[in-house]
Amino acid sequence: MKLKIYSVFDDKAGAFDRPFFLQNDPMAIRSFSDAVADKTTGLSVHASDYKLYCLGEFDDVSGKLTSLREPLFLCNAIDFIPPVVSEKLLEVENEKNS
């Protein structure tokens, strides 16, 4: 079976997190949105810092990894925060950066 390779990019760290593997983009987006909704994770606390990308594909029969030429952006963590909360988070981030 071929699985896609995903990773979350942290803007503040300027780095990708450990990759994870799922069958398709909708499943990865659902998993990412569930993690953002979990109030015990940094993804929900600092949602404006995180983005989900697809990095390539893994074939579990042949063991081959195939990377994309460039990581493919799928979504922002902030997309899964209710609008009122996300506006407040952005205000706080803007104040910190001023």
mmCIF file of C-alpha atoms in Angstrom:
data_model
loop_
_atom_site.group_PDB
_atom_site.id
_atom_site.type_symbol
_atom_site.label_atom_id
_atom_site.label_comp_id
_atom_site.label_asym_id
_atom_site.label_seq_id
_atom_site.Cartn_x
_atom_site.Cartn_y
_atom_site.Cartn_z
ATOM 1 C CA MET A 1 0.000 0.000 0.000
ATOM 2 C CA LYS A 2 1.185 3.487 -0.745
ATOM 3 C CA LEU A 3 0.937 5.954 2.101
ATOM 4 C CA LYS A 4 1.444 9.685 1.851
ATOM 5 C CA ILE A 5 3.998 11.411 4.063
ATOM 6 C CA TYR A 6 2.900 14.477 6.050
ATOM 7 C CA SER A 7 4.559 16.912 8.405
ATOM 8 C CA VAL A 8 3.626 20.018 10.354
ATOM 9 C CA PHE A 9 5.786 23.080 9.775
ATOM 10 C CA ASP A 10 6.403 25.366 12.760
ATOM 11 C CA ASP A 11 6.915 28.951 11.556
ATOM 12 C CA LYS A 12 8.571 30.049 14.804
ATOM 13 C CA ALA A 13 11.067 27.156 14.803
ATOM 14 C CA GLY A 14 11.504 27.343 11.037
ATOM 15 C CA ALA A 15 11.397 23.550 10.855
ATOM 16 C CA PHE A 16 9.207 20.573 10.051
ATOM 17 C CA ASP A 17 8.102 18.171 12.800
ATOM 18 C CA ARG A 18 8.521 14.398 12.572
ATOM 19 C CA PRO A 19 6.639 13.038 9.571
ATOM 20 C CA PHE A 20 3.543 10.863 9.833
ATOM 21 C CA PHE A 21 1.903 8.577 7.300
ATOM 22 C CA LEU A 22 -1.735 8.324 6.183
ATOM 23 C CA GLN A 23 -3.642 7.132 3.117
ATOM 24 C CA ASN A 24 -4.734 10.504 1.751
ATOM 25 C CA ASP A 25 -4.928 14.276 2.221
ATOM 26 C CA PRO A 26 -8.453 14.369 3.715
ATOM 27 C CA MET A 27 -7.383 11.928 6.442
ATOM 28 C CA ALA A 28 -4.265 13.993 7.187
ATOM 29 C CA ILE A 29 -6.296 17.198 7.371
ATOM 30 C CA ARG A 30 -8.798 15.525 9.711
ATOM 31 C CA SER A 31 -5.991 14.266 11.956
ATOM 32 C CA PHE A 32 -4.382 17.717 11.966
ATOM 33 C CA SER A 33 -7.692 19.459 12.748
ATOM 34 C CA ASP A 34 -8.306 17.005 15.627
ATOM 35 C CA ALA A 35 -4.875 17.841 17.052
ATOM 36 C CA VAL A 36 -5.589 21.572 16.726
ATOM 37 C CA ALA A 37 -8.916 21.092 18.557
ATOM 38 C CA ASP A 38 -7.127 19.322 21.437
ATOM 39 C CA LYS A 39 -6.541 22.079 24.001
ATOM 40 C CA THR A 40 -3.594 20.174 25.511
ATOM 41 C CA THR A 41 -1.421 20.612 22.390
ATOM 42 C CA GLY A 42 0.701 23.517 21.267
ATOM 43 C CA LEU A 43 -1.162 23.387 17.972
ATOM 44 C CA SER A 44 -4.248 24.910 19.567
ATOM 45 C CA VAL A 45 -2.368 27.375 21.770
ATOM 46 C CA HIS A 46 -0.171 28.735 18.964
ATOM 47 C CA ALA A 47 -2.336 27.874 15.954
ATOM 48 C CA SER A 48 -1.049 30.760 13.843
ATOM 49 C CA ASP A 49 2.438 29.155 13.884
ATOM 50 C CA TYR A 50 1.600 25.787 12.298
ATOM 51 C CA LYS A 51 0.936 24.553 8.749
ATOM 52 C CA LEU A 52 0.316 21.057 7.388
ATOM 53 C CA TYR A 53 2.262 19.837 4.345
ATOM 54 C CA CYS A 54 2.424 16.697 2.240
ATOM 55 C CA LEU A 55 6.061 15.702 1.655
ATOM 56 C CA GLY A 56 5.742 12.676 -0.592
ATOM 57 C CA GLU A 57 4.831 9.005 -0.616
ATOM 58 C CA PHE A 58 5.946 5.760 1.028
ATOM 59 C CA ASP A 59 5.367 2.351 -0.547
ATOM 60 C CA ASP A 60 5.205 -0.209 2.281
ATOM 61 C CA VAL A 61 5.689 -3.112 -0.176
ATOM 62 C CA SER A 62 8.873 -1.891 -1.867
ATOM 63 C CA GLY A 63 10.100 0.334 0.975
ATOM 64 C CA LYS A 64 10.599 3.203 -1.459
ATOM 65 C CA LEU A 65 10.227 6.783 -0.331
ATOM 66 C CA THR A 66 9.344 9.319 -3.002
ATOM 67 C CA SER A 67 9.564 12.971 -2.042
ATOM 68 C CA LEU A 68 7.789 15.798 -3.797
ATOM 69 C CA ARG A 69 9.977 18.395 -5.484
ATOM 70 C CA GLU A 70 8.636 20.919 -2.947
ATOM 71 C CA PRO A 71 6.450 20.288 0.131
ATOM 72 C CA LEU A 72 2.773 20.709 -0.781
ATOM 73 C CA PHE A 73 0.902 23.103 1.533
ATOM 74 C CA LEU A 74 -2.482 21.724 2.673
ATOM 75 C CA CYS A 75 -3.802 23.992 5.432
ATOM 76 C CA ASN A 76 -3.074 26.250 8.404
ATOM 77 C CA ALA A 77 -3.837 25.262 11.992
ATOM 78 C CA ILE A 78 -5.564 28.623 12.479
ATOM 79 C CA ASP A 79 -8.158 27.481 9.892
ATOM 80 C CA PHE A 80 -9.578 25.136 12.556
ATOM 81 C CA ILE A 81 -9.895 27.680 15.361
ATOM 82 C CA PRO A 82 -13.311 29.360 15.731
ATOM 83 C CA PRO A 83 -13.225 32.886 14.196
ATOM 84 C CA VAL A 84 -13.602 34.798 17.467
ATOM 85 C CA VAL A 85 -10.778 32.845 19.071
ATOM 86 C CA SER A 86 -8.523 33.041 16.011
ATOM 87 C CA GLU A 87 -8.987 36.817 15.778
ATOM 88 C CA LYS A 88 -7.970 37.151 19.430
ATOM 89 C CA LEU A 89 -4.927 34.884 18.905
ATOM 90 C CA LEU A 90 -3.839 36.988 15.932
ATOM 91 C CA GLU A 91 -4.242 40.180 17.958
ATOM 92 C CA VAL A 92 -2.064 38.743 20.722
ATOM 93 C CA GLU A 93 0.565 37.605 18.196
ATOM 94 C CA ASN A 94 0.567 41.044 16.550
ATOM 95 C CA GLU A 95 1.023 42.750 19.922
ATOM 96 C CA LYS A 96 3.982 40.451 20.708
ATOM 97 C CA ASN A 97 5.608 41.265 17.379
ATOM 98 C CA SER A 98 5.140 45.044 17.722
#
